[in-house]
Amino acid sequence: NAGVTQTPKFQVLKTGQSMTLQCAQDMNHNSMYWYRQDPGMGLRLIYYSASEGTTDKGEVPNGYNVSRLNKREFSLRLESAAPSQTSVYFCASRGLSSPLHFGNGTRLTVT
Amino acid sequence: SQKIEQNSEALNIQEGKTATLTCNYTNYSPAYLQWYRQDPGRGPVFLLLIRENEKEKRKERLKVTFDTTLKQSLFHITASQPADSATYLCALDIFSGGSYIPTFGRGTSLIVHP
């Protein structure tokens, strides 16, 4: 049972480059989330998808876009990466009235 | 605005003692509160959920209390072990834009010394 799978695990980008972080869950969960985690800042929500076909902004959406491709997959795109986007990105999912299941993160460095 | 506060300083305790971590929140009345554990380089892992009508919840060596009057949850690990060393996060679901949004405190690092 894979749970939540994130790819890639590590990525280094130059300022201005673009990339897509992938996330897939195999638990048939309706809701999916993207968080970033920075030292001293905790987990901050970037975007979420309460159900297939919907996406909404979280606390820190600027510079990001998302796509809920189907019920399993929720991707996060950086169109023009900036050093301020250097962070660890976590994808999570959950079913109705259930706790979050997290992936193991993507460590992104933007130089 | 909603605020979730956890002790930012690391908690250092001796093996065998009880660790107590605190989560305080303001400006909200959550239906339930959750605790997660995070190890370095890993995603958070769910530990316990406690609902507003529950005063206490236990799971093995873990105990969570929830005081909705004080707006506080306490997380206890009894008979602590070095393997319990990790960062512990509390989370509340905050209603926004028609959905409940899981919102986290910054976490407290626990270090259990042998």
Short mmCIF file of C-alpha atoms in Angstrom, two decimals:
data_model
loop_
_atom_site.label_atom_id
_atom_site.label_comp_id
_atom_site.label_asym_id
_atom_site.label_seq_id
_atom_site.Cartn_x
_atom_site.Cartn_y
_atom_site.Cartn_z
CA ASN A 1 0.00 0.00 0.00
CA ALA A 2 1.92 3.04 -1.25
CA GLY A 3 -0.24 5.78 0.36
CA VAL A 4 0.86 9.20 -0.94
CA THR A 5 3.72 9.25 -3.45
CA GLN A 6 5.59 12.41 -4.37
CA THR A 7 8.09 12.88 -7.17
CA PRO A 8 10.80 13.99 -7.46
CA LYS A 9 12.40 13.67 -4.01
CA PHE A 10 14.99 16.36 -4.72
CA GLN A 11 15.26 19.13 -7.29
CA VAL A 12 17.59 22.05 -7.96
CA LEU A 13 16.34 24.82 -10.22
CA LYS A 14 17.78 28.06 -11.48
CA THR A 15 15.78 31.24 -10.99
CA GLY A 16 13.16 31.54 -13.70
CA GLN A 17 12.96 27.84 -14.54
CA SER A 18 9.67 25.99 -14.29
CA MET A 19 8.81 22.59 -12.93
CA THR A 20 5.89 20.44 -11.80
CA LEU A 21 5.80 18.49 -8.57
CA GLN A 22 3.76 15.33 -8.83
CA CYS A 23 1.58 13.74 -6.17
CA ALA A 24 -0.54 10.60 -6.32
CA GLN A 25 -2.58 8.77 -3.68
CA ASP A 26 -4.04 5.29 -3.82
CA MET A 27 -6.48 5.54 -0.90
CA ASN A 28 -9.47 6.86 -2.89
CA HIS A 29 -9.40 10.11 -0.90
CA ASN A 30 -11.48 13.04 -2.04
CA SER A 31 -9.33 15.85 -0.64
CA MET A 32 -5.73 16.65 -1.48
CA TYR A 33 -3.38 19.38 -0.27
CA TRP A 34 -0.04 20.99 -1.02
CA TYR A 35 1.99 22.44 1.88
CA ARG A 36 5.41 24.01 2.08
CA GLN A 37 7.58 23.71 5.16
CA ASP A 38 10.28 26.21 6.01
CA PRO A 39 12.44 26.37 9.15
CA GLY A 40 10.58 28.15 11.92
CA MET A 41 7.44 28.56 9.80
CA GLY A 42 5.79 25.21 10.12
CA LEU A 43 3.53 23.79 7.42
CA ARG A 44 1.77 26.41 5.32
CA LEU A 45 -0.98 25.54 2.88
CA ILE A 46 -0.37 26.51 -0.74
CA TYR A 47 -3.41 25.07 -2.53
CA TYR A 48 -5.96 22.40 -1.87
CA SER A 49 -8.55 20.37 -3.72
CA ALA A 50 -11.57 19.48 -1.64
CA SER A 51 -12.81 17.10 -4.31
CA GLU A 52 -12.05 16.07 -7.86
CA GLY A 53 -12.62 19.00 -10.19
CA THR A 54 -12.14 21.75 -7.62
CA THR A 55 -9.07 23.65 -6.43
CA ASP A 56 -8.71 26.58 -4.04
CA LYS A 57 -6.00 28.86 -2.76
CA GLY A 58 -4.50 28.36 0.66
CA GLU A 59 -2.40 30.68 2.78
CA VAL A 60 0.57 31.14 0.40
CA PRO A 61 -0.57 30.56 -3.24
CA ASN A 62 1.46 33.25 -5.02
CA GLY A 63 3.87 31.85 -7.59
CA TYR A 64 2.15 28.47 -7.81
CA ASN A 65 -0.55 26.74 -9.82
CA VAL A 66 -2.20 23.37 -9.31
CA SER A 67 -4.05 20.77 -11.32
CA ARG A 68 -6.32 18.05 -9.96
CA LEU A 69 -5.80 15.71 -12.86
CA ASN A 70 -8.15 13.02 -11.52
CA LYS A 71 -9.12 11.68 -8.11
CA ARG A 72 -5.65 10.17 -7.57
CA GLU A 73 -3.36 12.95 -8.78
CA PHE A 74 -2.75 16.54 -7.70
CA SER A 75 0.20 18.40 -9.20
CA LEU A 76 1.88 21.66 -8.17
CA ARG A 77 3.53 23.85 -10.79
CA LEU A 78 6.10 26.60 -10.39
CA GLU A 79 5.99 28.66 -13.58
CA SER A 80 9.03 30.84 -12.84
CA ALA A 81 10.95 29.65 -9.81
CA ALA A 82 12.34 32.18 -7.32
CA PRO A 83 14.84 31.67 -4.48
CA SER A 84 11.99 32.36 -2.02
CA GLN A 85 10.42 29.12 -3.20
CA THR A 86 13.31 27.08 -1.82
CA SER A 87 11.52 24.82 0.60
CA VAL A 88 10.30 21.32 1.34
CA TYR A 89 6.97 20.61 -0.31
CA PHE A 90 4.53 18.08 1.10
CA CYS A 91 1.46 16.64 -0.52
CA ALA A 92 -1.29 15.18 1.66
CA SER A 93 -4.68 13.57 1.21
CA ARG A 94 -7.61 12.58 3.35
CA GLY A 95 -11.05 11.08 3.19
CA LEU A 96 -14.18 12.41 4.85
CA SER A 97 -13.63 13.16 8.57
CA SER A 98 -10.28 11.39 8.55
CA PRO A 99 -6.72 12.52 9.31
CA LEU A 100 -4.18 13.58 6.73
CA HIS A 101 -1.81 11.16 5.03
CA PHE A 102 1.41 12.80 3.89
CA GLY A 103 4.01 11.97 1.28
CA ASN A 104 7.69 12.19 2.17
CA GLY A 105 8.22 15.51 0.50
CA THR A 106 10.12 17.15 -2.34
CA ARG A 107 13.19 19.14 -1.36
CA LEU A 108 13.48 22.06 -3.78
CA THR A 109 16.40 24.45 -4.02
CA VAL A 110 16.20 27.49 -6.29
CA THR A 111 19.52 29.20 -6.99
CA SER B 1 -7.09 35.69 12.64
CA GLN B 2 -6.70 32.13 13.77
CA LYS B 3 -3.53 31.38 15.64
CA ILE B 4 -2.15 27.99 16.71
CA GLU B 5 0.75 28.13 19.14
CA GLN B 6 3.17 25.43 20.17
CA ASN B 7 6.32 25.83 22.25
CA SER B 8 9.06 26.83 19.85
CA GLU B 9 11.83 25.74 22.18
CA ALA B 10 12.86 22.10 22.14
CA LEU B 11 11.75 19.97 25.06
CA ASN B 12 14.57 17.93 26.55
CA ILE B 13 13.67 15.14 28.95
CA GLN B 14 15.24 12.04 30.44
CA GLU B 15 14.26 8.58 29.28
CA GLY B 16 11.43 7.13 31.35
CA LYS B 17 9.89 10.50 32.20
CA THR B 18 6.60 11.85 30.87
CA ALA B 19 6.83 14.40 28.08
CA THR B 20 4.07 17.02 27.91
CA LEU B 21 3.61 19.18 24.85
CA THR B 22 1.19 22.10 24.60
CA CYS B 23 -0.99 23.41 21.79
CA ASN B 24 -2.93 26.66 22.30
CA TYR B 25 -5.29 28.24 19.81
CA THR B 26 -7.27 31.46 19.56
CA ASN B 27 -10.28 32.86 17.74
CA TYR B 28 -11.80 29.54 16.83
CA SER B 29 -13.92 26.70 18.16
CA PRO B 30 -12.69 23.57 16.37
CA ALA B 31 -14.74 20.41 16.15
CA TYR B 32 -11.59 18.35 16.67
CA LEU B 33 -7.84 18.59 17.03
CA GLN B 34 -5.11 16.30 15.73
CA TRP B 35 -1.54 15.48 16.68
CA TYR B 36 1.14 14.38 14.23
CA ARG B 37 4.72 13.20 14.55
CA GLN B 38 7.42 14.26 12.09
CA ASP B 39 10.88 12.72 11.83
CA PRO B 40 13.72 14.49 9.97
CA GLY B 41 13.39 14.12 6.22
CA ARG B 42 9.94 12.56 6.43
CA GLY B 43 6.34 13.69 6.15
CA PRO B 44 4.18 14.05 9.26
CA VAL B 45 2.45 10.92 10.51
CA PHE B 46 -0.93 11.00 12.24
CA LEU B 47 -1.00 9.98 15.91
CA LEU B 48 -4.28 10.93 17.58
CA LEU B 49 -7.49 12.85 16.97
CA ILE B 50 -9.67 14.22 19.77
CA ARG B 51 -13.14 15.68 19.31
CA GLU B 52 -14.60 18.69 21.10
CA ASN B 53 -16.91 16.52 23.21
CA GLU B 54 -13.99 14.31 24.36
CA LYS B 55 -11.88 15.45 27.29
CA GLU B 56 -9.19 12.80 26.91
CA LYS B 57 -8.00 10.20 24.41
CA ARG B 58 -5.39 7.48 24.89
CA LYS B 59 -3.39 5.23 22.61
CA GLU B 60 -0.74 3.03 24.19
CA ARG B 61 1.75 5.47 25.83
CA LEU B 62 0.12 8.52 24.29
CA LYS B 63 -2.56 10.68 25.88
CA VAL B 64 -4.23 13.80 24.52
CA THR B 65 -6.48 16.20 26.42
CA PHE B 66 -8.67 18.88 24.93
CA ASP B 67 -9.96 21.82 26.96
CA THR B 68 -12.24 23.92 24.76
CA THR B 69 -12.69 26.51 27.54
CA LEU B 70 -8.95 27.13 27.84
CA LYS B 71 -8.55 26.57 24.07
CA GLN B 72 -5.71 24.20 24.78
CA SER B 73 -4.64 20.64 24.05
CA LEU B 74 -1.95 18.77 25.96
CA PHE B 75 -0.10 15.83 24.44
CA HIS B 76 1.58 13.41 26.84
CA ILE B 77 4.06 10.60 26.17
CA THR B 78 4.53 8.42 29.23
CA ALA B 79 7.64 6.31 29.86
CA SER B 80 9.40 8.21 27.09
CA GLN B 81 12.14 6.55 25.02
CA PRO B 82 14.90 7.98 22.83
CA ALA B 83 12.90 6.66 19.84
CA ASP B 84 10.17 9.17 20.75
CA SER B 85 12.54 12.00 19.78
CA ALA B 86 10.87 13.87 16.92
CA THR B 87 8.89 17.02 16.16
CA TYR B 88 5.24 16.94 17.20
CA LEU B 89 2.66 19.02 15.37
CA CYS B 90 -0.87 19.91 16.37
CA ALA B 91 -3.48 20.71 13.75
CA LEU B 92 -6.97 22.17 13.67
CA ASP B 93 -9.55 22.15 10.89
CA ILE B 94 -10.53 25.73 10.22
CA PHE B 95 -13.68 26.42 8.20
CA SER B 96 -12.89 28.66 5.24
CA GLY B 97 -14.45 29.09 1.80
CA GLY B 98 -16.91 26.27 2.34
CA SER B 99 -14.33 23.68 3.38
CA TYR B 100 -12.51 22.59 6.52
CA ILE B 101 -8.83 23.41 6.05
CA PRO B 102 -6.22 21.52 8.11
CA THR B 103 -4.02 24.20 9.71
CA PHE B 104 -0.86 23.41 11.66
CA GLY B 105 1.10 24.84 14.53
CA ARG B 106 4.85 25.20 14.05
CA GLY B 107 5.62 22.09 16.04
CA THR B 108 7.66 21.32 19.14
CA SER B 109 10.86 19.30 18.99
CA LEU B 110 11.13 16.59 21.66
CA ILE B 111 14.52 15.16 22.58
CA VAL B 112 14.59 12.17 24.91
CA HIS B 113 17.99 11.55 26.45
CA PRO B 114 19.06 8.00 27.40
#
